[in-house]
Amino acid sequence: VHGLVLCALVGTLCLHSCAALQRFLFLLVSSHLCSNLPPIHSLCAAAACLLTAPLLYLMKAHSTTPSTPEPATPHFDYQAQLESLLASVPPADTDDTNPAPCPTGYMGNLSPAQQTALDTLRDEVATKLPDFATSLRIEGSADPQLLRWLRWCKFNPTTALKALSHTLDFRREFGVNDVRFEDAYEELYRNGGVCLPTGRGEFGIPVFWMKARLHQPNQCSQKGLQLSTVWALEHLLPALYAPVPGPAGESVFFVADLWGFGLRNNNLTFLRFFLSIIPAHYPEILWKAIILDAPWIFNSIYSVLKPLIDPAIAAKIFFLTRDQLAEHIPRTAWPQAF
């Protein structure tokens, strides 16, 4: 009787309390009974607690008013969102009277040795990798894409051919050509936009801005992050490139805004994935990576990652403060809130 009376009193509170409080109150009552009653009475009280718990649950379920069904989710127009995303970046300046400089190794500025390496790789790919153009969805000449791997491999056709073969294997295994905007939208727009294009930097190169403080690893899946990254590399970046030879037509600025970054935002698993696919399967796509306002905790994380980063990629990483940012990216390409 003692146990039933106490459980009824506690149960009245439990009907309007959270699950954690319910568990605490039942534990409190059980410990009180077991410490103040004879053994046989303690067993009866414990049984009363076990029986009362489901009864209280049923009472709570029947006491609540039935919720009205939620309206059906309207159809989401992903195409409209994609067009809005692309329209947010101004078009590249393709003024022929003041063209952006085209470094050596790009179309229109090849040395005789570089042209020979390109001719050799083109013939090798046609013979040994006949599905290259189809896998990379290339329309027209594949030379600009081949030059990406040649520049990365220091114009060694043999090394570049092996790298291209590994890339085709990766694309088949990952299913790169099956990734859709719907797969990437949630991660791109989470919390108002974790990583989105914001404008153009020097030479008209598109700028991608990542707000690291908005990235919550416990709210997203690693697969979702990988899909959104691959979709952006495959579809979003090419749509923003300038139609000119050189870095403006093939590369991107990446700004990691680390203001407010903490351990809760750290995601080493994704960083390893990102750092592994960029040099191996998307060479020369990174013009500069700017780490902005890095806190002390990120320096510790970077010291762990640095041995995994290709030296050619590490040379493109710059640690800056916001006062130094305008030297690389004009203010017109900064997010409005920043």
Short mmCIF file of C-alpha atoms in Angstrom, two decimals:
data_model
loop_
_atom_site.label_atom_id
_atom_site.label_comp_id
_atom_site.label_asym_id
_atom_site.label_seq_id
_atom_site.Cartn_x
_atom_site.Cartn_y
_atom_site.Cartn_z
CA VAL A 1 0.00 0.00 0.00
CA HIS A 2 2.84 2.32 0.88
CA GLY A 3 4.42 1.70 -2.53
CA LEU A 4 1.18 2.22 -4.45
CA VAL A 5 0.42 5.49 -2.64
CA LEU A 6 3.87 6.91 -3.29
CA CYS A 7 3.82 5.81 -6.94
CA ALA A 8 0.43 7.43 -7.42
CA LEU A 9 1.70 10.72 -5.97
CA VAL A 10 4.84 10.64 -8.07
CA GLY A 11 2.84 9.55 -11.10
CA THR A 12 0.71 12.68 -10.87
CA LEU A 13 3.88 14.70 -11.35
CA CYS A 14 5.12 12.38 -14.06
CA LEU A 15 2.08 12.98 -16.24
CA HIS A 16 3.35 16.49 -16.91
CA SER A 17 7.10 16.01 -16.80
CA CYS A 18 9.85 14.94 -19.14
CA ALA A 19 11.10 11.36 -19.48
CA ALA A 20 14.36 12.11 -17.65
CA LEU A 21 12.48 13.49 -14.63
CA GLN A 22 10.16 10.47 -14.63
CA ARG A 23 13.09 8.07 -14.48
CA PHE A 24 14.68 10.09 -11.68
CA LEU A 25 11.49 10.17 -9.58
CA PHE A 26 10.85 6.44 -9.96
CA LEU A 27 14.46 5.73 -8.99
CA LEU A 28 14.10 8.02 -5.97
CA VAL A 29 10.92 6.28 -4.82
CA SER A 30 12.41 2.82 -5.35
CA SER A 31 15.55 3.62 -3.37
CA HIS A 32 13.46 5.14 -0.56
CA LEU A 33 11.23 2.09 -0.32
CA CYS A 34 14.09 -0.38 -0.43
CA SER A 35 15.97 1.42 2.34
CA ASN A 36 13.02 1.89 4.74
CA LEU A 37 10.86 -1.22 4.33
CA PRO A 38 11.36 -4.89 5.22
CA PRO A 39 12.56 -7.10 2.32
CA ILE A 40 9.13 -8.56 1.46
CA HIS A 41 7.58 -5.10 1.43
CA SER A 42 10.42 -3.80 -0.73
CA LEU A 43 9.71 -6.48 -3.33
CA CYS A 44 6.01 -5.56 -3.34
CA ALA A 45 6.85 -1.88 -3.67
CA ALA A 46 9.22 -2.57 -6.57
CA ALA A 47 6.54 -4.61 -8.30
CA ALA A 48 4.09 -1.78 -7.74
CA CYS A 49 6.53 0.66 -9.36
CA LEU A 50 6.95 -1.61 -12.39
CA LEU A 51 3.19 -2.04 -12.78
CA THR A 52 2.41 1.62 -12.23
CA ALA A 53 4.87 2.90 -14.83
CA PRO A 54 3.04 1.49 -17.89
CA LEU A 55 -0.31 2.50 -16.39
CA LEU A 56 0.89 6.06 -16.01
CA TYR A 57 2.14 5.99 -19.59
CA LEU A 58 -1.29 4.90 -20.82
CA MET A 59 -2.98 7.55 -18.70
CA LYS A 60 -0.74 10.22 -20.18
CA ALA A 61 -1.33 8.98 -23.72
CA HIS A 62 -5.13 9.06 -23.29
CA SER A 63 -5.12 12.37 -21.46
CA THR A 64 -3.50 14.27 -24.33
CA THR A 65 -5.67 15.69 -27.04
CA PRO A 66 -5.15 14.02 -30.40
CA SER A 67 -2.89 16.09 -32.62
CA THR A 68 -4.18 17.24 -35.98
CA PRO A 69 -2.37 15.62 -38.90
CA GLU A 70 0.35 17.78 -40.42
CA PRO A 71 -0.39 19.13 -43.86
CA ALA A 72 1.37 17.40 -46.73
CA THR A 73 4.79 18.85 -47.54
CA PRO A 74 4.53 20.90 -50.72
CA HIS A 75 6.65 19.92 -53.68
CA PHE A 76 10.09 21.52 -53.43
CA ASP A 77 11.32 23.09 -56.63
CA TYR A 78 15.00 22.16 -56.61
CA GLN A 79 15.55 23.55 -60.10
CA ALA A 80 14.38 26.99 -59.01
CA GLN A 81 16.68 26.86 -56.01
CA LEU A 82 19.60 25.88 -58.22
CA GLU A 83 18.93 28.76 -60.62
CA SER A 84 18.69 31.15 -57.66
CA LEU A 85 21.99 29.84 -56.31
CA LEU A 86 23.78 30.37 -59.63
CA ALA A 87 22.23 33.80 -60.10
CA SER A 88 23.66 34.94 -56.76
CA VAL A 89 27.15 35.09 -58.30
CA PRO A 90 27.82 37.88 -60.82
CA PRO A 91 28.93 36.78 -64.30
CA ALA A 92 32.63 36.71 -65.06
CA ASP A 93 34.18 39.67 -66.79
CA THR A 94 35.22 38.45 -70.22
CA ASP A 95 36.36 41.81 -71.56
CA ASP A 96 38.76 40.98 -74.40
CA THR A 97 40.50 44.36 -74.00
CA ASN A 98 41.72 43.43 -70.50
CA PRO A 99 41.93 39.63 -70.32
CA ALA A 100 43.04 37.83 -67.16
CA PRO A 101 46.61 36.52 -67.37
CA CYS A 102 46.93 32.94 -68.52
CA PRO A 103 49.88 31.15 -66.90
CA THR A 104 51.95 28.64 -68.80
CA GLY A 105 50.52 25.14 -68.99
CA TYR A 106 47.00 26.23 -69.97
CA MET A 107 45.34 26.18 -73.36
CA GLY A 108 46.82 28.89 -75.53
CA ASN A 109 50.04 29.10 -73.55
CA LEU A 110 51.86 25.79 -73.95
CA SER A 111 55.56 25.32 -74.49
CA PRO A 112 56.70 22.84 -77.18
CA ALA A 113 57.48 20.23 -74.49
CA GLN A 114 54.07 20.73 -72.87
CA GLN A 115 52.32 20.40 -76.23
CA THR A 116 54.19 17.14 -76.89
CA ALA A 117 53.14 15.78 -73.49
CA LEU A 118 49.52 16.71 -74.24
CA ASP A 119 49.61 14.98 -77.64
CA THR A 120 51.08 11.85 -76.05
CA LEU A 121 48.52 11.71 -73.25
CA ARG A 122 45.63 12.31 -75.66
CA ASP A 123 46.70 9.31 -77.78
CA GLU A 124 47.20 7.10 -74.70
CA VAL A 125 43.78 7.99 -73.27
CA ALA A 126 42.04 7.29 -76.57
CA THR A 127 43.60 3.82 -76.63
CA LYS A 128 43.58 2.76 -72.98
CA LEU A 129 40.76 4.81 -71.41
CA PRO A 130 38.10 5.07 -74.12
CA ASP A 131 35.36 5.93 -71.60
CA PHE A 132 37.25 8.97 -70.24
CA ALA A 133 35.20 11.63 -72.03
CA THR A 134 31.90 9.87 -71.25
CA SER A 135 32.69 9.47 -67.54
CA LEU A 136 33.66 13.14 -67.17
CA ARG A 137 30.73 14.28 -69.36
CA ILE A 138 33.06 16.17 -71.70
CA GLU A 139 31.54 17.76 -74.77
CA GLY A 140 34.02 18.87 -77.38
CA SER A 141 37.78 18.80 -76.83
CA ALA A 142 39.10 17.00 -73.75
CA ASP A 143 42.42 18.87 -73.84
CA PRO A 144 41.60 21.33 -70.99
CA GLN A 145 40.77 18.39 -68.72
CA LEU A 146 43.86 16.46 -69.75
CA LEU A 147 45.99 19.50 -69.00
CA ARG A 148 44.67 19.51 -65.42
CA TRP A 149 46.30 16.13 -64.77
CA LEU A 150 49.40 17.00 -66.76
CA ARG A 151 50.04 20.16 -64.73
CA TRP A 152 49.48 18.19 -61.53
CA CYS A 153 51.87 15.46 -62.69
CA LYS A 154 54.49 17.96 -63.93
CA PHE A 155 53.70 17.09 -67.57
CA ASN A 156 54.63 13.44 -67.22
CA PRO A 157 52.16 11.60 -69.52
CA THR A 158 52.76 8.18 -67.90
CA THR A 159 52.03 9.45 -64.39
CA ALA A 160 49.04 11.43 -65.62
CA LEU A 161 47.58 8.34 -67.35
CA LYS A 162 47.77 6.35 -64.10
CA ALA A 163 46.12 9.18 -62.19
CA LEU A 164 43.33 9.37 -64.77
CA SER A 165 42.75 5.63 -64.47
CA HIS A 166 42.38 5.91 -60.68
CA THR A 167 39.93 8.79 -61.15
CA LEU A 168 37.73 6.73 -63.47
CA ASP A 169 37.70 3.92 -60.87
CA PHE A 170 36.68 6.41 -58.18
CA ARG A 171 33.88 7.84 -60.31
CA ARG A 172 32.44 4.38 -60.99
CA GLU A 173 32.63 3.23 -57.38
CA PHE A 174 31.22 6.46 -55.91
CA GLY A 175 28.56 6.86 -58.60
CA VAL A 176 29.62 10.42 -59.37
CA ASN A 177 27.37 10.80 -62.40
CA ASP A 178 24.32 9.74 -60.37
CA VAL A 179 24.63 12.49 -57.73
CA ARG A 180 21.75 14.98 -57.95
CA PHE A 181 21.13 18.47 -56.58
CA GLU A 182 18.49 16.99 -54.28
CA ASP A 183 21.23 14.93 -52.63
CA ALA A 184 23.34 18.02 -51.94
CA TYR A 185 20.78 20.70 -51.17
CA GLU A 186 20.22 19.89 -47.49
CA GLU A 187 23.91 20.02 -46.59
CA LEU A 188 24.62 23.11 -48.72
CA TYR A 189 21.76 25.08 -47.19
CA ARG A 190 21.83 23.71 -43.64
CA ASN A 191 21.56 26.50 -41.05
CA GLY A 192 21.27 29.12 -43.77
CA GLY A 193 24.14 27.97 -45.93
CA VAL A 194 27.27 26.29 -44.63
CA CYS A 195 29.21 26.56 -47.90
CA LEU A 196 27.93 28.67 -50.79
CA PRO A 197 29.36 30.81 -53.62
CA THR A 198 29.61 34.50 -52.68
CA GLY A 199 31.25 36.23 -55.66
CA ARG A 200 34.50 36.38 -57.61
CA GLY A 201 38.07 37.00 -56.55
CA GLU A 202 41.14 37.93 -58.53
CA PHE A 203 41.10 37.03 -62.24
CA GLY A 204 37.33 36.41 -61.95
CA ILE A 205 37.83 33.15 -60.04
CA PRO A 206 34.65 32.07 -58.15
CA VAL A 207 34.73 32.28 -54.35
CA PHE A 208 33.22 29.60 -52.13
CA TRP A 209 32.71 30.62 -48.52
CA MET A 210 32.33 28.07 -45.73
CA LYS A 211 30.95 29.18 -42.35
CA ALA A 212 32.56 26.57 -40.14
CA ARG A 213 30.58 27.55 -37.05
CA LEU A 214 27.37 26.43 -38.81
CA HIS A 215 28.68 22.94 -39.49
CA GLN A 216 27.24 20.53 -36.92
CA PRO A 217 28.63 17.01 -37.51
CA ASN A 218 25.99 15.46 -35.26
CA GLN A 219 23.22 16.86 -37.47
CA CYS A 220 24.39 15.43 -40.78
CA SER A 221 25.67 12.18 -42.24
CA GLN A 222 29.12 11.64 -43.68
CA LYS A 223 27.54 10.29 -46.86
CA GLY A 224 25.42 13.41 -47.20
CA LEU A 225 28.50 15.60 -46.86
CA GLN A 226 30.33 13.56 -49.47
CA LEU A 227 27.41 13.78 -51.90
CA SER A 228 27.09 17.54 -51.50
CA THR A 229 30.84 18.00 -51.99
CA VAL A 230 30.95 15.89 -55.15
CA TRP A 231 27.85 17.60 -56.57
CA ALA A 232 29.39 21.04 -56.01
CA LEU A 233 32.66 19.95 -57.65
CA GLU A 234 30.87 18.37 -60.60
CA HIS A 235 28.04 20.80 -61.29
CA LEU A 236 28.13 24.01 -59.27
CA LEU A 237 31.72 25.02 -59.92
CA PRO A 238 31.69 24.40 -63.70
CA ALA A 239 28.55 26.52 -63.95
CA LEU A 240 30.42 29.44 -62.38
CA TYR A 241 33.68 29.22 -64.34
CA ALA A 242 34.49 32.01 -66.76
CA PRO A 243 34.50 30.94 -70.44
CA VAL A 244 38.19 31.76 -70.80
CA PRO A 245 41.40 29.72 -70.64
CA GLY A 246 43.38 29.91 -67.44
CA PRO A 247 42.55 29.73 -63.71
CA ALA A 248 39.33 31.75 -64.07
CA GLY A 249 37.90 28.94 -66.17
CA GLU A 250 39.07 26.01 -64.06
CA SER A 251 39.75 26.97 -60.44
CA VAL A 252 38.06 28.27 -57.29
CA PHE A 253 38.85 30.24 -54.16
CA PHE A 254 37.91 28.39 -50.97
CA VAL A 255 37.47 30.47 -47.82
CA ALA A 256 37.04 28.66 -44.51
CA ASP A 257 35.63 31.28 -42.14
CA LEU A 258 36.58 29.92 -38.70
CA TRP A 259 35.10 32.70 -36.61
CA GLY A 260 33.27 30.97 -33.78
CA PHE A 261 34.76 27.56 -34.63
CA GLY A 262 34.97 25.06 -31.77
CA LEU A 263 35.43 21.36 -31.12
CA ARG A 264 31.69 20.86 -31.74
CA ASN A 265 32.31 21.84 -35.39
CA ASN A 266 35.30 19.58 -35.92
CA ASN A 267 34.85 16.78 -38.47
CA LEU A 268 38.12 15.01 -39.18
CA THR A 269 36.42 12.21 -41.11
CA PHE A 270 35.05 14.61 -43.71
CA LEU A 271 38.27 16.63 -43.86
CA ARG A 272 40.22 13.46 -44.68
CA PHE A 273 37.74 12.65 -47.47
CA PHE A 274 37.94 16.19 -48.87
CA LEU A 275 41.73 16.32 -48.77
CA SER A 276 41.97 12.93 -50.45
CA ILE A 277 39.72 13.58 -53.47
CA ILE A 278 40.81 17.14 -54.33
CA PRO A 279 44.37 16.38 -55.49
CA ALA A 280 43.66 12.88 -56.75
CA HIS A 281 40.43 13.37 -58.72
CA TYR A 282 39.95 17.14 -59.08
CA PRO A 283 43.51 18.40 -59.66
CA GLU A 284 44.15 22.10 -60.14
CA ILE A 285 40.62 22.98 -59.05
CA LEU A 286 41.89 24.83 -55.98
CA TRP A 287 43.39 28.24 -56.69
CA LYS A 288 43.81 29.26 -53.05
CA ALA A 289 42.45 27.99 -49.75
CA ILE A 290 42.15 30.77 -47.19
CA ILE A 291 41.81 29.84 -43.52
CA LEU A 292 40.25 32.92 -41.95
CA ASP A 293 40.48 33.91 -38.28
CA ALA A 294 41.66 30.48 -37.17
CA PRO A 295 41.34 29.92 -33.39
CA TRP A 296 44.06 28.16 -31.42
CA ILE A 297 42.10 24.89 -31.38
CA PHE A 298 42.18 24.70 -35.19
CA ASN A 299 45.96 25.01 -35.23
CA SER A 300 46.10 21.79 -33.22
CA ILE A 301 43.75 20.07 -35.67
CA TYR A 302 45.75 21.33 -38.65
CA SER A 303 48.99 20.00 -37.19
CA VAL A 304 47.37 16.53 -37.23
CA LEU A 305 46.13 16.91 -40.81
CA LYS A 306 49.19 18.56 -42.34
CA PRO A 307 51.16 15.31 -42.89
CA LEU A 308 48.17 14.03 -44.94
CA ILE A 309 48.08 17.08 -47.22
CA ASP A 310 49.89 16.99 -50.55
CA PRO A 311 52.73 19.55 -50.52
CA ALA A 312 51.35 21.18 -53.68
CA ILE A 313 48.02 21.70 -51.89
CA ALA A 314 49.70 22.89 -48.69
CA ALA A 315 51.45 25.60 -50.71
CA LYS A 316 48.02 27.01 -51.65
CA ILE A 317 46.77 27.29 -48.05
CA PHE A 318 46.96 30.73 -46.45
CA PHE A 319 46.17 31.61 -42.83
CA LEU A 320 44.80 35.15 -42.78
CA THR A 321 42.96 37.57 -40.55
CA ARG A 322 39.99 39.49 -41.91
CA ASP A 323 42.17 42.59 -42.17
CA GLN A 324 44.38 40.76 -44.69
CA LEU A 325 41.54 39.23 -46.70
CA ALA A 326 41.03 42.18 -49.07
CA GLU A 327 44.53 41.57 -50.49
CA HIS A 328 43.22 38.32 -52.03
CA ILE A 329 39.44 38.71 -52.38
CA PRO A 330 37.62 42.02 -52.98
CA ARG A 331 34.98 43.06 -50.49
CA THR A 332 32.29 42.66 -53.14
CA ALA A 333 32.83 38.88 -52.89
CA TRP A 334 32.42 38.78 -49.10
CA PRO A 335 29.11 37.57 -47.62
CA GLN A 336 26.91 40.49 -46.65
CA ALA A 337 26.70 39.43 -43.00
CA PHE A 338 30.49 39.16 -42.79
#
